[in-house]
Amino acid sequence: MLLTRSAKLNGELIRNLPSAMKAELIIFEDVIPDGIMASLYANDSFYKKERSEFLNYRDDVREKMYYARGRREELANNDPDYNPVSARGNIETDEMVQFVKDYPQFKQLIESIIFRDENLNTVKVVPIDEYLAEN
């Protein structure tokens, strides 16, 4: 049975992002995974405004973001096991996991990884610390 993965973000933290973390994420010079960035944009208008302003002056960072999105689409459309939507979800989850591996100061943004079957029934929920230890 093929399972799809998704990340459950820490909504409370995202809604009440500490100033230091917010400042670091505003001027972050690498790709922030779309799921995390979209949640930050939706919950914090100041972050959205300031990050957008930062990106207006950083073509190099924007280009990395566009490349990552294009690569994700290419991988999702060519996945032999999953339909493109499920594959995209797995890829986005993998990107978030890699992000917190590379930048552990942001690990608390993710609570857990949720595994679902083809009918979208939750099969298993793995806390992020446990998931990182296993992967």
Short mmCIF file of N, CA and C in Angstrom, two decimals, residues 71-79 83-85 87-88:
data_model
loop_
_atom_site.label_atom_id
_atom_site.label_comp_id
_atom_site.label_asym_id
_atom_site.label_seq_id
_atom_site.Cartn_x
_atom_site.Cartn_y
_atom_site.Cartn_z
N ARG A 71 11.48 22.20 -10.30
CA ARG A 71 12.03 20.86 -10.06
C ARG A 71 11.00 19.97 -9.37
N ARG A 72 10.27 20.53 -8.42
CA ARG A 72 9.22 19.77 -7.72
C ARG A 72 8.16 19.30 -8.72
N GLU A 73 7.73 20.19 -9.60
CA GLU A 73 6.72 19.83 -10.59
C GLU A 73 7.23 18.73 -11.52
N GLU A 74 8.47 18.87 -11.95
CA GLU A 74 9.07 17.87 -12.83
C GLU A 74 9.11 16.50 -12.15
N LEU A 75 9.57 16.47 -10.92
CA LEU A 75 9.63 15.21 -10.17
C LEU A 75 8.24 14.62 -9.96
N ALA A 76 7.28 15.47 -9.62
CA ALA A 76 5.91 14.99 -9.36
C ALA A 76 5.29 14.40 -10.62
N ASN A 77 5.51 15.05 -11.74
CA ASN A 77 4.91 14.58 -12.99
C ASN A 77 5.58 13.33 -13.53
N ASN A 78 6.78 13.02 -13.06
CA ASN A 78 7.50 11.85 -13.54
C ASN A 78 7.60 10.73 -12.52
N ASP A 79 6.89 10.85 -11.40
CA ASP A 79 6.95 9.81 -10.37
C ASP A 79 6.21 8.57 -10.88
N ASN A 83 0.33 9.48 -8.35
CA ASN A 83 -0.21 10.48 -9.26
C ASN A 83 0.47 11.81 -8.92
N PRO A 84 0.45 12.78 -9.84
CA PRO A 84 1.19 14.03 -9.60
C PRO A 84 0.82 14.77 -8.31
N VAL A 85 -0.44 14.73 -7.92
CA VAL A 85 -0.86 15.44 -6.71
C VAL A 85 -0.25 14.78 -5.47
N ALA A 87 2.35 12.76 -5.40
CA ALA A 87 3.81 12.88 -5.50
C ALA A 87 4.25 14.27 -5.05
N ARG A 88 3.52 15.30 -5.46
CA ARG A 88 3.86 16.68 -5.08
C ARG A 88 3.80 16.83 -3.56
#
